[in-house]
Short mmCIF file of C-alpha atoms in Angstrom, two decimals:
data_model
loop_
_atom_site.label_atom_id
_atom_site.label_comp_id
_atom_site.label_asym_id
_atom_site.label_seq_id
_atom_site.Cartn_x
_atom_site.Cartn_y
_atom_site.Cartn_z
CA MET C 1350 -8.62 26.27 7.28
CA VAL C 1351 -9.64 22.68 6.56
CA GLN C 1352 -13.39 22.22 6.79
CA LYS C 1353 -15.25 19.05 7.60
CA ALA C 1354 -15.85 17.28 4.30
CA GLU C 1355 -19.30 17.73 2.83
CA ARG C 1356 -20.67 15.03 0.56
CA VAL C 1357 -20.43 15.76 -3.16
CA ASN C 1358 -22.09 12.64 -4.52
CA ALA C 1359 -24.82 12.51 -7.16
CA PRO C 1360 -27.81 13.69 -5.05
CA GLN C 1361 -25.92 16.80 -3.98
CA LEU C 1362 -24.16 17.62 -7.25
CA SER C 1363 -27.02 19.43 -8.96
CA GLY C 1364 -27.40 21.77 -6.00
CA ARG C 1365 -23.66 22.33 -5.72
CA ILE C 1366 -23.41 23.09 -9.45
CA ALA C 1367 -26.24 25.59 -9.15
CA ALA C 1368 -24.38 27.19 -6.25
CA ALA C 1369 -21.23 27.33 -8.37
CA ARG C 1370 -23.11 29.29 -11.00
CA GLN C 1371 -23.82 31.80 -8.25
CA GLY C 1372 -20.14 32.02 -7.36
CA ARG C 1373 -19.77 29.26 -4.76
CA PRO C 1374 -17.08 26.69 -5.62
CA VAL C 1375 -17.90 22.98 -5.70
CA GLY C 1376 -15.78 21.04 -3.22
CA ASN C 1377 -14.21 21.22 0.23
CA VAL C 1378 -11.12 22.92 1.60
CA THR C 1379 -8.45 20.23 1.86
CA ARG C 1380 -5.29 19.99 3.95
CA GLY C 1381 -3.21 21.57 1.21
CA THR C 1382 -0.06 19.57 2.01
CA THR C 1383 2.44 19.77 -0.83
CA ASN C 1384 6.16 19.86 -1.59
CA PRO C 1385 8.28 21.16 -4.46
CA ASN C 1386 8.92 18.60 -7.21
CA ARG C 1387 6.32 16.24 -5.75
CA MET C 1388 4.47 15.85 -9.07
CA ARG C 1389 7.52 15.27 -11.27
CA ARG C 1390 6.56 11.71 -12.24
CA LEU C 1391 3.11 12.66 -13.42
CA ASP C 1392 4.44 15.79 -15.18
CA ARG C 1393 6.97 13.63 -17.02
CA TRP C 1394 4.12 11.42 -18.25
CA LEU C 1395 2.09 14.43 -19.39
CA ALA C 1396 5.10 15.80 -21.27
CA GLY C 1397 5.85 12.34 -22.70
CA PRO C 1398 3.13 9.93 -23.88
CA GLN C 1399 0.41 12.57 -23.50
CA ALA C 1400 2.29 15.43 -25.14
CA TRP C 1401 0.29 14.96 -28.36
CA ARG C 1402 -2.77 16.34 -26.61
CA LEU C 1403 -1.02 19.64 -25.95
CA ARG C 1404 0.62 19.83 -29.36
CA SER C 1405 -2.66 19.30 -31.20
CA ALA C 1406 -4.83 21.50 -28.97
CA ALA C 1407 -6.32 24.64 -30.47
CA ASP C 1408 -6.39 26.08 -26.95
CA PRO C 1409 -3.57 24.63 -24.78
CA LEU C 1410 -5.36 25.21 -21.47
CA VAL C 1411 -4.19 23.14 -18.48
CA VAL C 1412 -5.73 23.20 -14.99
CA ASP C 1413 -3.90 22.31 -11.77
CA LEU C 1414 -6.91 21.65 -9.55
CA GLY C 1415 -6.30 21.89 -5.80
CA TYR C 1416 -2.60 22.76 -5.95
CA GLY C 1417 -2.45 23.18 -2.17
CA ALA C 1418 -0.94 25.56 0.33
CA SER C 1419 2.02 26.31 -1.96
CA PRO C 1420 1.77 27.04 -5.70
CA ALA C 1421 5.15 25.41 -6.38
CA THR C 1422 3.74 22.41 -8.24
CA ALA C 1423 1.65 24.65 -10.51
CA VAL C 1424 4.74 26.70 -11.36
CA GLU C 1425 6.66 23.49 -12.10
CA LEU C 1426 3.82 22.18 -14.26
CA HIS C 1427 3.94 25.32 -16.38
CA ASP C 1428 7.72 25.09 -16.74
CA ARG C 1429 7.58 21.46 -17.85
CA LEU C 1430 4.67 21.73 -20.24
CA ALA C 1431 6.00 24.93 -21.81
CA ALA C 1432 8.86 22.80 -23.13
CA VAL C 1433 6.22 20.87 -25.11
CA ARG C 1434 3.91 23.76 -25.99
CA PRO C 1435 5.45 27.20 -25.37
CA ASP C 1436 2.06 28.95 -25.40
CA VAL C 1437 0.51 26.61 -22.82
CA ARG C 1438 -1.78 28.30 -20.27
CA VAL C 1439 -1.72 26.77 -16.79
CA CYS C 1440 -4.47 27.83 -14.39
CA GLY C 1441 -4.01 26.91 -10.75
CA ILE C 1442 -7.37 26.53 -9.00
CA GLU C 1443 -7.79 26.44 -5.23
CA ILE C 1444 -10.96 26.55 -3.17
CA GLU C 1445 -9.24 28.39 -0.29
CA PRO C 1446 -9.02 32.12 -1.20
CA GLU C 1447 -5.99 32.78 0.99
CA ARG C 1448 -3.96 30.20 -0.95
CA VAL C 1449 -4.83 31.97 -4.17
CA ARG C 1450 -3.87 35.36 -2.73
CA ALA C 1451 -0.50 33.94 -1.68
CA ALA C 1452 0.09 32.62 -5.21
CA LEU C 1453 -0.80 35.80 -7.11
CA PRO C 1454 2.74 37.28 -6.97
CA LEU C 1455 3.93 34.26 -8.99
CA GLN C 1456 1.54 34.91 -11.87
CA ARG C 1457 3.23 35.43 -15.23
CA PRO C 1458 2.32 35.04 -18.89
CA GLY C 1459 0.82 31.57 -19.20
CA LEU C 1460 0.36 31.03 -15.45
CA THR C 1461 -2.62 32.32 -13.44
CA PHE C 1462 -4.37 31.45 -10.19
CA HIS C 1463 -8.11 31.38 -9.45
CA VAL C 1464 -10.52 30.58 -6.62
CA GLY C 1465 -12.72 27.62 -7.48
CA GLY C 1466 -13.42 23.93 -7.25
CA PHE C 1467 -14.51 21.03 -9.42
CA GLU C 1468 -16.67 23.31 -11.56
CA LEU C 1469 -13.40 24.71 -13.04
CA PRO C 1470 -14.21 28.44 -13.18
CA VAL C 1471 -12.00 29.28 -16.16
CA PRO C 1472 -13.00 30.18 -19.72
CA GLY C 1473 -12.45 27.51 -22.32
CA ARG C 1474 -12.22 23.72 -22.16
CA PRO C 1475 -9.02 22.31 -20.65
CA VAL C 1476 -6.89 19.82 -22.53
CA VAL C 1477 -5.49 18.57 -19.20
CA VAL C 1478 -6.87 18.74 -15.66
CA ARG C 1479 -4.56 17.52 -12.91
CA ALA C 1480 -6.07 16.82 -9.48
CA PHE C 1481 -3.46 15.26 -7.21
CA ASN C 1482 -3.99 14.30 -3.57
CA VAL C 1483 -7.41 15.95 -3.76
CA LEU C 1484 -10.03 13.23 -4.20
CA ARG C 1485 -8.32 11.07 -1.59
CA GLN C 1486 -9.83 13.46 0.98
CA TYR C 1487 -13.38 12.72 -0.21
CA GLU C 1488 -15.65 9.71 0.19
CA GLU C 1489 -15.32 6.90 -2.34
CA ALA C 1490 -19.02 7.28 -3.18
CA ASP C 1491 -18.36 10.90 -4.21
CA VAL C 1492 -15.76 10.01 -6.83
CA PRO C 1493 -18.00 9.09 -9.82
CA GLY C 1494 -19.96 12.34 -9.54
CA ILE C 1495 -16.78 14.42 -9.25
CA TRP C 1496 -15.28 12.60 -12.21
CA ARG C 1497 -18.34 13.34 -14.35
CA LEU C 1498 -18.37 16.99 -13.34
CA VAL C 1499 -14.76 17.48 -14.46
CA GLN C 1500 -15.11 15.30 -17.56
CA GLU C 1501 -17.95 17.50 -18.80
CA ARG C 1502 -15.56 20.46 -18.85
CA LEU C 1503 -12.82 18.80 -20.92
CA SER C 1504 -11.97 19.62 -24.52
CA PRO C 1505 -12.66 16.90 -27.12
CA GLU C 1506 -9.13 15.51 -26.67
CA GLY C 1507 -8.94 16.46 -23.00
CA LEU C 1508 -7.59 14.34 -20.16
CA PHE C 1509 -8.46 14.37 -16.46
CA VAL C 1510 -5.81 12.92 -14.15
CA ASP C 1511 -6.89 11.90 -10.63
CA GLY C 1512 -3.84 10.83 -8.67
CA THR C 1513 -2.16 10.32 -5.33
CA CYS C 1514 1.47 10.28 -4.22
CA ASP C 1515 3.58 10.17 -1.10
CA GLU C 1516 4.99 13.31 0.48
CA ILE C 1517 8.06 13.54 -1.76
CA GLY C 1518 6.74 11.95 -4.94
CA ARG C 1519 8.53 8.61 -4.83
CA ARG C 1520 5.40 6.44 -4.92
CA VAL C 1521 2.78 7.72 -7.33
CA THR C 1522 -0.44 6.41 -8.90
CA TRP C 1523 -3.04 8.01 -11.12
CA VAL C 1524 -6.17 7.28 -13.12
CA ALA C 1525 -6.48 8.99 -16.51
CA LEU C 1526 -9.94 9.76 -17.91
CA ASP C 1527 -11.14 11.28 -21.16
CA ARG C 1528 -14.53 12.91 -21.65
CA ASP C 1529 -16.33 9.57 -21.75
CA ARG C 1530 -14.65 7.07 -19.44
CA PRO C 1531 -11.61 6.11 -17.35
CA LEU C 1532 -8.77 5.00 -19.62
CA SER C 1533 -5.92 3.69 -17.52
CA LEU C 1534 -4.20 3.25 -14.17
CA SER C 1535 -0.54 4.25 -13.95
CA ILE C 1536 2.02 3.45 -11.29
CA SER C 1537 5.34 5.27 -11.07
CA VAL C 1538 7.93 4.58 -8.37
CA ARG C 1539 11.48 5.49 -7.53
CA PHE C 1540 13.73 2.46 -7.45
CA GLY C 1541 14.84 1.84 -3.89
CA SER C 1542 11.63 3.25 -2.41
CA PHE C 1543 9.86 -0.12 -2.14
CA ASP C 1544 10.43 -3.76 -1.28
CA LEU C 1545 7.54 -5.07 -3.36
CA PRO C 1546 5.63 -3.17 -6.07
CA SER C 1547 2.42 -3.57 -4.06
CA ASP C 1548 3.90 -1.21 -1.45
CA VAL C 1549 2.42 1.52 -3.67
CA ALA C 1550 -1.09 0.30 -2.80
CA GLU C 1551 -1.34 2.76 0.09
CA ARG C 1552 -1.18 5.53 -2.53
CA LEU C 1553 -3.87 4.19 -4.86
CA PRO C 1554 -6.47 6.74 -6.02
CA LYS C 1555 -9.64 6.97 -3.96
CA ALA C 1556 -11.61 4.96 -6.53
CA LEU C 1557 -9.34 1.96 -5.90
CA ILE C 1558 -7.68 2.21 -2.50
CA HIS C 1559 -10.54 0.54 -0.62
CA ARG C 1560 -10.81 -2.13 -3.33
CA ASN C 1561 -7.40 -3.66 -2.72
CA VAL C 1562 -8.98 -6.75 -1.16
CA PRO C 1563 -9.23 -10.36 -2.38
CA GLY C 1564 -11.76 -10.73 -5.16
CA GLU C 1565 -11.28 -7.24 -6.60
CA PRO C 1566 -9.36 -6.77 -9.89
CA VAL C 1567 -6.93 -4.20 -8.47
CA HIS C 1568 -5.93 -6.66 -5.74
CA ALA C 1569 -5.25 -9.31 -8.38
CA PHE C 1570 -3.18 -6.74 -10.26
CA MET C 1571 -1.08 -5.90 -7.20
CA GLN C 1572 -0.49 -9.58 -6.48
CA ALA C 1573 0.48 -10.22 -10.11
CA MET C 1574 3.02 -7.39 -9.97
CA ASP C 1575 4.60 -8.84 -6.84
CA ARG C 1576 4.83 -12.30 -8.40
CA ALA C 1577 6.37 -10.94 -11.58
CA TRP C 1578 8.81 -8.83 -9.55
CA LEU C 1579 9.96 -11.83 -7.54
CA GLU C 1580 10.23 -13.98 -10.66
CA SER C 1581 12.41 -11.28 -12.22
CA ALA C 1582 14.87 -11.36 -9.30
CA PRO C 1583 17.70 -12.82 -11.44
CA LEU C 1584 17.71 -9.57 -13.42
CA ALA C 1585 18.56 -7.62 -10.26
CA SER C 1586 22.24 -8.22 -10.98
CA PHE C 1587 21.76 -5.73 -13.84
CA GLY C 1588 19.95 -3.27 -11.57
CA ASN C 1589 16.38 -2.71 -10.44
CA ARG C 1590 15.63 -0.85 -13.65
CA GLN C 1591 16.11 -4.02 -15.68
CA ARG C 1592 14.25 -6.02 -13.09
CA TRP C 1593 11.26 -3.67 -13.44
CA VAL C 1594 11.39 -4.00 -17.23
CA GLY C 1595 11.41 -7.77 -16.79
CA MET C 1596 8.41 -7.52 -14.48
CA CYS C 1597 6.49 -5.47 -17.07
CA ARG C 1598 7.30 -7.97 -19.82
CA SER C 1599 6.16 -10.81 -17.58
CA MET C 1600 2.91 -9.00 -16.77
CA ARG C 1601 2.19 -8.47 -20.44
CA GLY C 1602 3.03 -12.08 -21.18
CA ALA C 1603 0.57 -13.17 -18.50
CA GLY C 1604 -2.23 -11.32 -20.28
CA TRP C 1605 -2.35 -8.02 -18.41
CA PRO C 1606 -3.03 -5.10 -20.82
CA VAL C 1607 0.27 -3.33 -20.12
CA GLN C 1608 0.75 -0.19 -22.19
CA ASP C 1609 3.87 1.47 -23.59
CA GLY C 1610 7.25 -0.27 -23.70
CA PRO C 1611 10.76 -0.35 -22.23
CA ALA C 1612 11.32 3.39 -22.69
CA ARG C 1613 8.58 4.09 -20.10
CA TRP C 1614 9.15 1.00 -18.00
CA ARG C 1615 12.78 1.98 -17.35
CA LEU C 1616 11.45 5.03 -15.54
CA GLY C 1617 9.76 2.84 -12.93
CA GLU C 1618 6.44 3.33 -14.67
CA LEU C 1619 3.67 0.85 -15.49
CA THR C 1620 0.31 1.68 -17.10
CA VAL C 1621 -2.57 -0.75 -17.64
CA ASP C 1622 -6.01 -0.42 -19.18
CA TRP C 1623 -8.62 0.69 -16.66
CA GLU C 1624 -10.92 -2.22 -17.42
CA SER C 1625 -8.37 -4.62 -15.96
CA VAL C 1626 -8.41 -2.98 -12.51
CA ALA C 1627 -11.84 -1.31 -12.31
CA PRO C 1628 -13.94 -2.13 -9.22
CA LEU C 1629 -16.32 -5.02 -9.84
CA ASP C 1630 -19.36 -2.81 -9.35
CA HIS C 1631 -18.00 -0.15 -11.69
CA GLN C 1632 -17.08 -2.24 -14.73
CA GLY C 1633 -17.74 -0.64 -18.10
CA PRO C 1634 -17.66 3.05 -19.22
#
């Protein structure tokens, strides 16, 4: 059952953490909506540019936090990351006990399910924590405290991914954070699923979705993408893939800190440094 959201911002966190130590998870029961293959774009990024984290980890522990009413995406995450690190351990964590009970028959070597929340009730320090379509159901003011709580549990090279996507994973965005600070914002879209790149704005992570207004950096970023997309229209004769690559090149040429290169861009992916899109009142680490 979905409960009315309780605040989890800074004043409440210390009490909620203390409760977690007594066996009460930190967080709220969410809607749990999910679909098979919904996280494929993020999983591809984890198994691509971020694969070094798994390969170099002494303990390849990965957490799928808030996997939802079906464990399908946790199973898929294990399958995909096992191709990078065969001994990877994926722990699916859900705050709703019935969802965990339903997932237990799918446990296997390297894949387990646990009741819990943002306190991450698993031994060890994860090298990756994925929380998708979870924080969007909280208040924006709660996000920094939740981020810090998860960051404190990461391994030295660990990564926390806070993301949002549409129902079938065609429009996807995520913020990546290490133990100290947010690192980047990524956008990944299926060609043909949008008219303008800014159509993805309705799927921005909670930390940014209410900041897509004039005067905020993320709004300027969305507008710059649209301009570069329109300016790259002549490349459409070679397909939208080449048009997207042209857009990314144009964005980089205009001074945006665009990461990676054509190999990632051709996938409908674009990643920029967090500092370029961070809310004005949250600039800096």
